[in-house]
PDB file of C-alpha atoms in Angstrom:
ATOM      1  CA  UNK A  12       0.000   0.000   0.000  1.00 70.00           C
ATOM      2  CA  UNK A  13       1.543   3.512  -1.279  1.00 88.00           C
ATOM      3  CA  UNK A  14       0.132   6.302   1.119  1.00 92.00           C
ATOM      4  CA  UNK A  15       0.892   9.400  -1.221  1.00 94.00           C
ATOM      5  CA  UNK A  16      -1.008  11.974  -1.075  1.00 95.00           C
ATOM      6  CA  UNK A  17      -0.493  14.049  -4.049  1.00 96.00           C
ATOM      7  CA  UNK A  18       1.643  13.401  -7.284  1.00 96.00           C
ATOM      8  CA  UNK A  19       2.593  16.519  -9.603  1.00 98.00           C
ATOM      9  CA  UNK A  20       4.374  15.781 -13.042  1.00 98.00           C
ATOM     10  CA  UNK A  21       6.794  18.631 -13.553  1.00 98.00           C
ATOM     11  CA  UNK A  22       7.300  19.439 -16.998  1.00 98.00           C
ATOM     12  CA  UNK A  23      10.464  21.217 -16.518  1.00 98.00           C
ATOM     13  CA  UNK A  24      13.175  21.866 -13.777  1.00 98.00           C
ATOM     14  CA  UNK A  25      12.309  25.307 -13.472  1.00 98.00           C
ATOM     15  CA  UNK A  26       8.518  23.728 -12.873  1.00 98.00           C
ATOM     16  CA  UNK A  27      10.041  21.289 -10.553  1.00 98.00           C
ATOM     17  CA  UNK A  28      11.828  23.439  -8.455  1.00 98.00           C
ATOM     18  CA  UNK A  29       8.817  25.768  -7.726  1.00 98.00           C
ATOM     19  CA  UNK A  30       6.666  23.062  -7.146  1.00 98.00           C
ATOM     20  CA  UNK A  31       8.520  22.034  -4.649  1.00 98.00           C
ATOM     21  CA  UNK A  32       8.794  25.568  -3.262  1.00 98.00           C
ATOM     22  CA  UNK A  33       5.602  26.130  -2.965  1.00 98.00           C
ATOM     23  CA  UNK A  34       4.608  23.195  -0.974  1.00 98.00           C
ATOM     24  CA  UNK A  35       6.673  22.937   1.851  1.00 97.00           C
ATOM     25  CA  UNK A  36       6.156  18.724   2.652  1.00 96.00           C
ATOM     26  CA  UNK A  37       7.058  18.018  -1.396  1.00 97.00           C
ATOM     27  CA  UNK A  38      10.115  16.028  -2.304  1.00 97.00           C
ATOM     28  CA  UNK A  39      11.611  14.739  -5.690  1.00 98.00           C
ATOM     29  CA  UNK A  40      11.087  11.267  -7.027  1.00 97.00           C
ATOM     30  CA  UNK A  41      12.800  10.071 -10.063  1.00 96.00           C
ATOM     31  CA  UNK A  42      13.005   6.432 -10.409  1.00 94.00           C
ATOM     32  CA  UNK A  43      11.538   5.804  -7.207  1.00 93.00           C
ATOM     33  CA  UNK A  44      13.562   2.751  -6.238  1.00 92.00           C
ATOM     34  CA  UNK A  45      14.128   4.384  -2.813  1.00 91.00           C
ATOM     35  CA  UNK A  46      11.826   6.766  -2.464  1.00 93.00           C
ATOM     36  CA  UNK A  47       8.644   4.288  -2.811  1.00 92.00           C
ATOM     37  CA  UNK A  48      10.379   1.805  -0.518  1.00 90.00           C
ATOM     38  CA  UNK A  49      10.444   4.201   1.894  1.00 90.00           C
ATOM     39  CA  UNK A  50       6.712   5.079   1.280  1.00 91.00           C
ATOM     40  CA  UNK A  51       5.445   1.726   1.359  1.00 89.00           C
ATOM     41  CA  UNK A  52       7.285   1.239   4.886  1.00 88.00           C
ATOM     42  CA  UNK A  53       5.629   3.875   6.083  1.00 89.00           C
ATOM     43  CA  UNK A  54       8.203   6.476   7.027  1.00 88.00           C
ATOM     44  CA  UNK A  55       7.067   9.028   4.016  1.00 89.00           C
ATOM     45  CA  UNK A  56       3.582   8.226   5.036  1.00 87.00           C
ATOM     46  CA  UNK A  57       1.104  10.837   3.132  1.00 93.00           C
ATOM     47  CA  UNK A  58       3.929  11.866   0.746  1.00 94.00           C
ATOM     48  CA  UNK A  59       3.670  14.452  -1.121  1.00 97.00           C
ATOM     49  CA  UNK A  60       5.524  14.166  -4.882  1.00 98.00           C
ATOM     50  CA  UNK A  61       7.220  16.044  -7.213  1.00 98.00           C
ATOM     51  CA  UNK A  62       8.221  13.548 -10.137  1.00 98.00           C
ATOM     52  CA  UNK A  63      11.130  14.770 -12.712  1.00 98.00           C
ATOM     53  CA  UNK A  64      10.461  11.300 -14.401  1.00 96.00           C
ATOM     54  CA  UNK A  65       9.497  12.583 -17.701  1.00 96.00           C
ATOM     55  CA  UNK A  66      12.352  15.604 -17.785  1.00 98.00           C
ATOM     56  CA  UNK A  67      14.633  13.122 -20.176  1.00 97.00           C
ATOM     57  CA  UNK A  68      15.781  16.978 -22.184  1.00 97.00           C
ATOM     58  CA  UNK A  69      17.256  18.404 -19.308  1.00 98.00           C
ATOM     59  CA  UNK A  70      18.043  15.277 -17.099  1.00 98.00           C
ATOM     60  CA  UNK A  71      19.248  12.432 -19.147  1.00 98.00           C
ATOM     61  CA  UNK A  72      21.909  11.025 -20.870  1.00 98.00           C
ATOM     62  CA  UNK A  73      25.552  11.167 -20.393  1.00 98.00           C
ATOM     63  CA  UNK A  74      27.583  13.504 -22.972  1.00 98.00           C
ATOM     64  CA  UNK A  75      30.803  14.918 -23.541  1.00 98.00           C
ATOM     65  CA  UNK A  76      31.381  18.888 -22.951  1.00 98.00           C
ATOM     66  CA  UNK A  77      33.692  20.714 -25.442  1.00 98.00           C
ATOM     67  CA  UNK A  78      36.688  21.055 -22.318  1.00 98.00           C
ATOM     68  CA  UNK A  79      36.020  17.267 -21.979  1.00 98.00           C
ATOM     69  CA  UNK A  80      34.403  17.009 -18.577  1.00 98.00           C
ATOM     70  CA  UNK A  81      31.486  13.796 -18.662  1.00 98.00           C
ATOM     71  CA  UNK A  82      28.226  15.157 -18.074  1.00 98.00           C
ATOM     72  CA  UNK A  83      25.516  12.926 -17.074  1.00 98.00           C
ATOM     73  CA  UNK A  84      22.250  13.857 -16.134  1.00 98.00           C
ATOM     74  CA  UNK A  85      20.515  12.536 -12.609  1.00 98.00           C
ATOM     75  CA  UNK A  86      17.609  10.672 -13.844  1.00 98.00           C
ATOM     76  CA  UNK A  87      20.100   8.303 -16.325  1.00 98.00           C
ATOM     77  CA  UNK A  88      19.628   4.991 -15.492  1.00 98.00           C
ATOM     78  CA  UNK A  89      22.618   2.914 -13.922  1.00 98.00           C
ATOM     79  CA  UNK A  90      22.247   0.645 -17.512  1.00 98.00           C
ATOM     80  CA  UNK A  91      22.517   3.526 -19.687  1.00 98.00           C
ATOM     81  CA  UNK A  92      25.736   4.766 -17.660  1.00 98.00           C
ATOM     82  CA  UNK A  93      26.851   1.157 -18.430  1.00 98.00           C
ATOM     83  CA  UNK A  94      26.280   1.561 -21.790  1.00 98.00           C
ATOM     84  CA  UNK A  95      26.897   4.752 -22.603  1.00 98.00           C
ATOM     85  CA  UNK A  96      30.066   5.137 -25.118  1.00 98.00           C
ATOM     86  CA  UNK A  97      31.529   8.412 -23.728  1.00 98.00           C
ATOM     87  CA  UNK A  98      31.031   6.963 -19.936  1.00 98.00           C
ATOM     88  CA  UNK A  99      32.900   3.827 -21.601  1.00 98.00           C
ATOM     89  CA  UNK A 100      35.243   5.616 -22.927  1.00 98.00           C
ATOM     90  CA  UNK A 101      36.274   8.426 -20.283  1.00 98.00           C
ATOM     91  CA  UNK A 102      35.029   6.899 -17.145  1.00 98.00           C
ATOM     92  CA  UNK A 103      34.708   3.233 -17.356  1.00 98.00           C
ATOM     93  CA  UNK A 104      35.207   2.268 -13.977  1.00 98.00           C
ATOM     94  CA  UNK A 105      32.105   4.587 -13.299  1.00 98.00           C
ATOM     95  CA  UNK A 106      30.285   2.542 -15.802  1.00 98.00           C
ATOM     96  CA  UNK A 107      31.159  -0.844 -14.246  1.00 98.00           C
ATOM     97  CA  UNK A 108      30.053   0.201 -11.153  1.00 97.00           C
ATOM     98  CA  UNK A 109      26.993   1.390 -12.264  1.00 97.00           C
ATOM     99  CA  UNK A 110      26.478  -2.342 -13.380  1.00 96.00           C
ATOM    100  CA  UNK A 111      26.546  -3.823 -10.004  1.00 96.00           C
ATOM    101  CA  UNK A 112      23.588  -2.123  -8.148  1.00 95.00           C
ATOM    102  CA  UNK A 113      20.333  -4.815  -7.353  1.00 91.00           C
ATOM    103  CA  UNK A 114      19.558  -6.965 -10.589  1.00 92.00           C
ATOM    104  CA  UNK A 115      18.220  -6.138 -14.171  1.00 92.00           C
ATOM    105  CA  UNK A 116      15.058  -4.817 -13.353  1.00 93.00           C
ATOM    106  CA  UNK A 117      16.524  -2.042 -11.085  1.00 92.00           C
ATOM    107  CA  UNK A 118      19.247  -1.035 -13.488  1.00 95.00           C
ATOM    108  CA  UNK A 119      16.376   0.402 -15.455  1.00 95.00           C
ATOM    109  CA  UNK A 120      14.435   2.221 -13.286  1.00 96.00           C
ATOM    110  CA  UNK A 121      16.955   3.036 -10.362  1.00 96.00           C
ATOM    111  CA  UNK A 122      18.892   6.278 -11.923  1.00 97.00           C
ATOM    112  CA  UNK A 123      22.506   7.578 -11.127  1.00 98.00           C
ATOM    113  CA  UNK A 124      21.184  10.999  -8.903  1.00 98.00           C
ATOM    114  CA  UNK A 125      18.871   8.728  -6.940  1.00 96.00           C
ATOM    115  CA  UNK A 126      21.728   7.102  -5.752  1.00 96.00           C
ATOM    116  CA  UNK A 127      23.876  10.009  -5.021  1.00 97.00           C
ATOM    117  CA  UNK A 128      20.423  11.624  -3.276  1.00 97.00           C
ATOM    118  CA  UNK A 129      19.948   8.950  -1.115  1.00 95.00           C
ATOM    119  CA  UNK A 130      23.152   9.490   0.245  1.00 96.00           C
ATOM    120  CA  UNK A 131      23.975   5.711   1.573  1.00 94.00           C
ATOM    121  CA  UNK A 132      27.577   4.870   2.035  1.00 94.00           C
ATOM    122  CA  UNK A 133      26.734   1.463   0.211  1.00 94.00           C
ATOM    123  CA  UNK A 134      25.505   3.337  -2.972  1.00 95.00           C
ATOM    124  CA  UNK A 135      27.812   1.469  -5.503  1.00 94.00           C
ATOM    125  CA  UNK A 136      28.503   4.602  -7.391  1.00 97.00           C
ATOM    126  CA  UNK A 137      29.683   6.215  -4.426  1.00 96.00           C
ATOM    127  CA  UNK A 138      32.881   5.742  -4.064  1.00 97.00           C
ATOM    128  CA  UNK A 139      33.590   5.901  -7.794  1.00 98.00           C
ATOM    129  CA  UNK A 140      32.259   8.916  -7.971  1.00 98.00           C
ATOM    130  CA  UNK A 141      34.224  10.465  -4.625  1.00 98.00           C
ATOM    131  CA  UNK A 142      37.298   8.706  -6.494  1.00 98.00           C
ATOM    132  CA  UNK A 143      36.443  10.942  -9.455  1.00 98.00           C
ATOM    133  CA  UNK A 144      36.643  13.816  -7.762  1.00 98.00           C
ATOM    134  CA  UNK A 145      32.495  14.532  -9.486  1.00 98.00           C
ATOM    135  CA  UNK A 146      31.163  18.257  -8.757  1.00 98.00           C
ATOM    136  CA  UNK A 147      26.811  18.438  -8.533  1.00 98.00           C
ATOM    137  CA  UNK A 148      24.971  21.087  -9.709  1.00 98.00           C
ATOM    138  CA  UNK A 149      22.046  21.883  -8.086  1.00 98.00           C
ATOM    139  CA  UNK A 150      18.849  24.263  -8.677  1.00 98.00           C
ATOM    140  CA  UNK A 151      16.014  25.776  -6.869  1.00 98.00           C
ATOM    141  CA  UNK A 152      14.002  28.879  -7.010  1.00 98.00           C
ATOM    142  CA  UNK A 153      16.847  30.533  -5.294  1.00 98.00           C
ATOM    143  CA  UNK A 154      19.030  29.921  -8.325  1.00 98.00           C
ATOM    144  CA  UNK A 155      22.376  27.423  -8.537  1.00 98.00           C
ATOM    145  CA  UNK A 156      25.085  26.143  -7.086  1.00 98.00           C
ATOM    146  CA  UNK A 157      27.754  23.184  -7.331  1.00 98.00           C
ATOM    147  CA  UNK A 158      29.481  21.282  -4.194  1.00 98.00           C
ATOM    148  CA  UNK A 159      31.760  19.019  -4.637  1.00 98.00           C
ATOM    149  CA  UNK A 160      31.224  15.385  -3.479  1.00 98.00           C
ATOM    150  CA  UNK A 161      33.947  15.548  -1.335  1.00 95.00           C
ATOM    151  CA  UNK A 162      31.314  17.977   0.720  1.00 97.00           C
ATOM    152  CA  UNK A 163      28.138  16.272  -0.229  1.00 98.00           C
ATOM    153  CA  UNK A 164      27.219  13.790   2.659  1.00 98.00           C
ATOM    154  CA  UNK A 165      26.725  14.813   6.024  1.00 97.00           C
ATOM    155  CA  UNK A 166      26.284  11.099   7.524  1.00 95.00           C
ATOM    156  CA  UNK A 167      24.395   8.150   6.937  1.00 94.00           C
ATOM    157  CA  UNK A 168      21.849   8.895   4.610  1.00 94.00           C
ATOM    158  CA  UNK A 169      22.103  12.729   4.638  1.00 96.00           C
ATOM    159  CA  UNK A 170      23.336  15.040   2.408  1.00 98.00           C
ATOM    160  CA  UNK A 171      23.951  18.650   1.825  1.00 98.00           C
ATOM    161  CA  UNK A 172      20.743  19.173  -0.553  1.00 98.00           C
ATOM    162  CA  UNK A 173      17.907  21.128   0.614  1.00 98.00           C
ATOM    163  CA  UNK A 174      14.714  19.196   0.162  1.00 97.00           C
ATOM    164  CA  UNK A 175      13.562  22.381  -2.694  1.00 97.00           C
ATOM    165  CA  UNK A 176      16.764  21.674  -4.781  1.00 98.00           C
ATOM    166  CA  UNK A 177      17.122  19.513  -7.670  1.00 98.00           C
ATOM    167  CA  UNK A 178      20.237  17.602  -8.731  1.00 98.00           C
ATOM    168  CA  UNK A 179      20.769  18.890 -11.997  1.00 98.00           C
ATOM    169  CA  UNK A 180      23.833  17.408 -13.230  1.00 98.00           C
ATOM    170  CA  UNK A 181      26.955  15.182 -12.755  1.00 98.00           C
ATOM    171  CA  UNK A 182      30.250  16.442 -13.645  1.00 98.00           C
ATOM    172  CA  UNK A 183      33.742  14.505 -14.014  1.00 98.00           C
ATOM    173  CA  UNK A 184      36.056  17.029 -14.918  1.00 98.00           C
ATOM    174  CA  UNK A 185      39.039  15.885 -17.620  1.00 98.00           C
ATOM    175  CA  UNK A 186      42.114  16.264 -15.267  1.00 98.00           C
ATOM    176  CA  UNK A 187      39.980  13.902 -12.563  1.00 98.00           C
ATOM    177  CA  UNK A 188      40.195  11.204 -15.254  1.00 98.00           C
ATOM    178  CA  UNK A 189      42.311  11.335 -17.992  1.00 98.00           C
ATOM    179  CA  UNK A 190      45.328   9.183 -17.741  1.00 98.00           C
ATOM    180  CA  UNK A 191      43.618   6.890 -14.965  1.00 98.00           C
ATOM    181  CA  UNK A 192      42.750   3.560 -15.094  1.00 98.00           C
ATOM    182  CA  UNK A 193      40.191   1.661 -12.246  1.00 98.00           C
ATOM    183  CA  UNK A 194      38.912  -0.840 -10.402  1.00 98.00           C
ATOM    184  CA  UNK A 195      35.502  -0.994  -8.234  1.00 98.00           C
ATOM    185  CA  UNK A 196      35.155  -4.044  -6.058  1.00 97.00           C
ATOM    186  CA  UNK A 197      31.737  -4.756  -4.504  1.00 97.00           C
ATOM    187  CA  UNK A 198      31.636  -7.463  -1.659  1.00 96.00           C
ATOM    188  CA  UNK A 199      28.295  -8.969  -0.855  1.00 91.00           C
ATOM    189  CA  UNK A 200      27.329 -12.382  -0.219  1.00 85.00           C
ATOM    190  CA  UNK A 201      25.763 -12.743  -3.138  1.00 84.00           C
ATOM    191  CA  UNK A 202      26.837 -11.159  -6.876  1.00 76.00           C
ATOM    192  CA  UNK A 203      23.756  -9.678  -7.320  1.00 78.00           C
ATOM    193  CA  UNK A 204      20.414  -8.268  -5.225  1.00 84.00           C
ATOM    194  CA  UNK A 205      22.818  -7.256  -2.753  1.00 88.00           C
ATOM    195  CA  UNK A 206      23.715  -4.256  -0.696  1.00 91.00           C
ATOM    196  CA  UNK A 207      27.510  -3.443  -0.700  1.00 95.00           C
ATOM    197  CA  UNK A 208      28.950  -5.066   3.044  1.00 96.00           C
ATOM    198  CA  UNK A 209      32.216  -2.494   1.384  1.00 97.00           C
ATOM    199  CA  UNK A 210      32.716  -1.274  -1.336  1.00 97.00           C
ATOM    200  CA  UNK A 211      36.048   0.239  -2.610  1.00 98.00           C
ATOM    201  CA  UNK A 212      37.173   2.026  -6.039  1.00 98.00           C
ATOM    202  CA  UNK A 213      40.962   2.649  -6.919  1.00 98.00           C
ATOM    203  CA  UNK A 214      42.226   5.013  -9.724  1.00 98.00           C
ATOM    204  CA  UNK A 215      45.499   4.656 -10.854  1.00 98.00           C
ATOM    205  CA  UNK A 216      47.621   6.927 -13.127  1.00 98.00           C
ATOM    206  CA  UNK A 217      51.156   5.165 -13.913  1.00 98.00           C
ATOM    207  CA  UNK A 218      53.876   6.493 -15.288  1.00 98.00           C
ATOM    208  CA  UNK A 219      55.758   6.016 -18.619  1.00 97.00           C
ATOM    209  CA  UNK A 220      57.477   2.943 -17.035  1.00 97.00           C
ATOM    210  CA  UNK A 221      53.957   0.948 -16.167  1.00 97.00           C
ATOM    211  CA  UNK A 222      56.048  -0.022 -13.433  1.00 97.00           C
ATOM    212  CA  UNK A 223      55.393   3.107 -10.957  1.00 98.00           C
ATOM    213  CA  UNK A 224      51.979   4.500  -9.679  1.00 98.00           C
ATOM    214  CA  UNK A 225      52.337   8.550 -10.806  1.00 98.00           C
ATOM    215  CA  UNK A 226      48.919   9.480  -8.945  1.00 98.00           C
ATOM    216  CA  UNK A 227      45.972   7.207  -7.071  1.00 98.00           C
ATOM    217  CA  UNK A 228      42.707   7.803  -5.715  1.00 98.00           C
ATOM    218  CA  UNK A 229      41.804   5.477  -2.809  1.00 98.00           C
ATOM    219  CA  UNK A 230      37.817   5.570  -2.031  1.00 98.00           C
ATOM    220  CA  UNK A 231      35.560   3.569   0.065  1.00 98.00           C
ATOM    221  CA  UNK A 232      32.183   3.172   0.807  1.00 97.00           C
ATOM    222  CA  UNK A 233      30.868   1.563   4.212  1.00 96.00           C
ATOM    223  CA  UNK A 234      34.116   1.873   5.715  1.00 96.00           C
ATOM    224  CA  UNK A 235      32.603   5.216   7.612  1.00 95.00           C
ATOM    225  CA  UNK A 236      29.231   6.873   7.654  1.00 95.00           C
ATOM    226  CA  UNK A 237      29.649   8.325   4.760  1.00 97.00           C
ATOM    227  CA  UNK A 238      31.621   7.493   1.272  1.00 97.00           C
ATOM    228  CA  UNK A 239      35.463   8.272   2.277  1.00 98.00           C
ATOM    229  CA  UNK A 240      39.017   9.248   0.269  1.00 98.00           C
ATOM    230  CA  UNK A 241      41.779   7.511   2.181  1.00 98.00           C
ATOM    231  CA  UNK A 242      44.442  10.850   1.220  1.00 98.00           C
ATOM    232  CA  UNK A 243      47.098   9.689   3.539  1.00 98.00           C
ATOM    233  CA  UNK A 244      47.252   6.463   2.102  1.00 98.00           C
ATOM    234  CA  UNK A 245      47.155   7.972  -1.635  1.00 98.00           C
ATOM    235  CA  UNK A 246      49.886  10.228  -0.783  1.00 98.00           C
ATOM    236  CA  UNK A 247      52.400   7.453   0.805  1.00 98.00           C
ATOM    237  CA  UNK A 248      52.089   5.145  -2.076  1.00 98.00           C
ATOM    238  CA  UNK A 249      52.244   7.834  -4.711  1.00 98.00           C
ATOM    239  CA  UNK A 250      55.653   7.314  -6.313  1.00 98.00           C
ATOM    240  CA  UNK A 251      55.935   3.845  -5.409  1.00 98.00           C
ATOM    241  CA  UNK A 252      56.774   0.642  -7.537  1.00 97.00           C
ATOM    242  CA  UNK A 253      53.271  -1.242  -8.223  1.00 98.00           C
ATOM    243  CA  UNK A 254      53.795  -4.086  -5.922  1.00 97.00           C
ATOM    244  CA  UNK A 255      55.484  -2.447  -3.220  1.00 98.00           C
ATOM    245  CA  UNK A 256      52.253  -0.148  -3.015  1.00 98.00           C
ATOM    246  CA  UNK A 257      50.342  -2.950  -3.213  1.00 98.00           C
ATOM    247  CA  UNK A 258      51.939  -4.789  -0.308  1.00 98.00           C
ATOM    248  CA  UNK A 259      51.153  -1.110   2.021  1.00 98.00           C
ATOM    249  CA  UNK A 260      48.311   0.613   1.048  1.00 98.00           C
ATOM    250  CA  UNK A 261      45.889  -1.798   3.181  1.00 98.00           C
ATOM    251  CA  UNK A 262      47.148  -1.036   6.486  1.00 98.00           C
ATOM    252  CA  UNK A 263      47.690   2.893   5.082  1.00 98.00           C
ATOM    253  CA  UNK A 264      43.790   2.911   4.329  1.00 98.00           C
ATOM    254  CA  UNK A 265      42.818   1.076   7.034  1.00 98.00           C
ATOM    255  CA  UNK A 266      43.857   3.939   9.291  1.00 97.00           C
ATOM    256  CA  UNK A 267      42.001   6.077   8.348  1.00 97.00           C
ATOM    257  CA  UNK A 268      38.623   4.259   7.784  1.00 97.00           C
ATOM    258  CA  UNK A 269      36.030   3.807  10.714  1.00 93.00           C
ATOM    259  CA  UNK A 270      33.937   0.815   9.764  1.00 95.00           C
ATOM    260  CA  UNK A 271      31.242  -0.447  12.228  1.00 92.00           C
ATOM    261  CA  UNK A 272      29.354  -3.822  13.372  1.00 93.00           C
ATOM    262  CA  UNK A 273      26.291  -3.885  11.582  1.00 91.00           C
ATOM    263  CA  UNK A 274      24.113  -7.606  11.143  1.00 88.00           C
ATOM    264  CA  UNK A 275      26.008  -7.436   7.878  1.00 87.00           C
ATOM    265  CA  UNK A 276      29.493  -8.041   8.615  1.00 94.00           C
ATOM    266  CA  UNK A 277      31.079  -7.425  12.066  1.00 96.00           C
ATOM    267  CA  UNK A 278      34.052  -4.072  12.127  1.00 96.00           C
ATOM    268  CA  UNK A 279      36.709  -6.665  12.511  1.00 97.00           C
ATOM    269  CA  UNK A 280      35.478  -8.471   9.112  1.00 97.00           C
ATOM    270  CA  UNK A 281      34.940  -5.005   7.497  1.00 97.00           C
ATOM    271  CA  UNK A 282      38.843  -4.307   8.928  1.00 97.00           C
ATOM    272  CA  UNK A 283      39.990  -7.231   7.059  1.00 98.00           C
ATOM    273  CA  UNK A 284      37.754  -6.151   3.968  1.00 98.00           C
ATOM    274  CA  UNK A 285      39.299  -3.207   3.745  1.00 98.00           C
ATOM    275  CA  UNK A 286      43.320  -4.510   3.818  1.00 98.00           C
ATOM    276  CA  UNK A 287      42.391  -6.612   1.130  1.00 98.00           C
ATOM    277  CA  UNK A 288      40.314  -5.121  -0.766  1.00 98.00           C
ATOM    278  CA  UNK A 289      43.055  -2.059  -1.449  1.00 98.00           C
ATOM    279  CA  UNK A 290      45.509  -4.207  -2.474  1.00 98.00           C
ATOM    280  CA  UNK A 291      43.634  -6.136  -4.955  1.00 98.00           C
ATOM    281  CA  UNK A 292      41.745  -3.397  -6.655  1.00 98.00           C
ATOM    282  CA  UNK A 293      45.448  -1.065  -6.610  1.00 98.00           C
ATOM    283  CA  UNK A 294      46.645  -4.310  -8.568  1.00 98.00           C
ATOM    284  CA  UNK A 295      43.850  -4.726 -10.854  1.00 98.00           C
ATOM    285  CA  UNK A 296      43.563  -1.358 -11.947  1.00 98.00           C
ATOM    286  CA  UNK A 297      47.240  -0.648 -12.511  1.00 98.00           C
ATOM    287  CA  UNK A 298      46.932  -4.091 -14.651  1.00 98.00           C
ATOM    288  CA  UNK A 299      44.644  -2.017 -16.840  1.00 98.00           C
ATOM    289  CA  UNK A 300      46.884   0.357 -17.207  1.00 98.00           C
ATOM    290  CA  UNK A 301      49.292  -1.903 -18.605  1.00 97.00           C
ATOM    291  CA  UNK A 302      51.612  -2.973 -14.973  1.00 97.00           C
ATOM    292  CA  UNK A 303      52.821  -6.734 -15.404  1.00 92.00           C
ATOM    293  CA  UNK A 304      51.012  -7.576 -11.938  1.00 85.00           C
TER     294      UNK A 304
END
């Protein structure tokens, strides 16, 4: 049983966003993967909706800008991320993450802002995106602004976005991935229909020799309350040989995570997660990048 009390189609985001200024109990629903969960449970009981559903001109698709940053609009599904050729092209490890959330069925209908809205550390494209370095744009009646994901979550399910705003946009600047190559490695007990027990993404940039790791982004998800960059642990392997960096960056990121006991997994299992999980997704994605690992 869905308790909603009203449902308004907006027609545009400039519709959207003063629909939902004008009533003050009105939130955003895309997909509604989440959002209808929540309203069957009974938590958004009496919901009032503002769907941006049908807004597939302003908020879909994922397309290259002229200074090469990857644009992709909120309400793209996590398949057509997959399958997109610029996100395959610029940002792949993006679009193999975005293959990994539920099963088929929610890969079209669940959409990349949903996920980022919903703010759960386990989002799968979480930590990808925090590895990317992504910027959101956001718009209400009161005009725009971007934050960086690096500033977006606020703890477990929170974020910085007022309930009146609208994610407009994704952005993945060039310098955040040209040159990298990735990994994302989901742990569940099950390969699919399963929430993330950790998730972790690792970009690596080698240098000419394929031997020695020139830059690396480090990000995790469920290894804190919210998604995390493990900087100190970037910054001591930068520089190193491949499988020297492996051999450290575990116990480097594991300092500076703060996983919990959950029914899940217990902190000590999420502890060894982590150590493990570094080294084999630093390995794997400098063996994309050419490193005989």
């Amino acid at each position: 049983m869905y308790d909603i009390e009203s449902l308004y189609e907006a027609t545009s985001v400039a519709d959207a966003c003063r629909a939902l200024a004008e009533d003050p109990q009105a939130m955003v629903i895309a997909g509604g993967t989440d959002v209808l969960v929540k309203v069957r449970s009974g938590k958004f009981a009496g919901a009032h909706l503002v769907s941006i559903h049908g807004l597939h001109d302003e908020l879909d698709g994922v397309e290259l800008a002229p200074d090469g940053t990857v644009e992709i609009g909120p309400i793209t599904w996590f398949h057509h991320v997959t399958t997109s050729p610029v996100a395959r092209e610029r940002v792949l490890t993006l679009a193999e993450a975005c293959d990994t959330p539920g099963g088929p069925q929610l890969r079209v209908s669940g959409t990349i802002g949903g996920n980022v809205c919903n703010a759960a550390t386990s989002a799968d494209t979480a930590s990808t995106l925090v590895a990317y370095g992504a910027l959101l744009d956001l718009q209400s009646v009161r005009g725009t602004r971007t934050v960086p994901i690096t500033e977006w979550y606020t703890g477990p399910g929170r974020c910085v976005r007022e309930r009146d705003e609208v994610l407009v946009k994704i952005r993945i600047p060039r310098e955040n991935y040209e040159g990298f190559t990735g990994h994302y490695f989901k742990y569940g007990k099950r390969r699919a229909l399963e929430i993330a027990t950790m998730g972790c993404c690792c970009l690596v940039k080698l240098a000419d020799d394929r031997r020695t790791i020139d830059d690396i982004r480090l990000a995790f998800g469920v290894a804190a309350p919210t998604p995390i960059r493990t900087r100190g642990a970037e910054d001591a392997v930068r520089g190193m040989d491949v499988a020297e960096a492996a051999e450290k960056v575990g116990e480097l990121a594991l300092a500076e995570c703060h996983p919990r006991d959950s029914w899940r997994a217990s902190k000590e299992f999420r502890e060894q997660l982590i150590k493990e999980m570094s080294r084999r997704s630093l390995l794997e994605a400098a063996r994309k990048g050419g490193a005989e690992v």
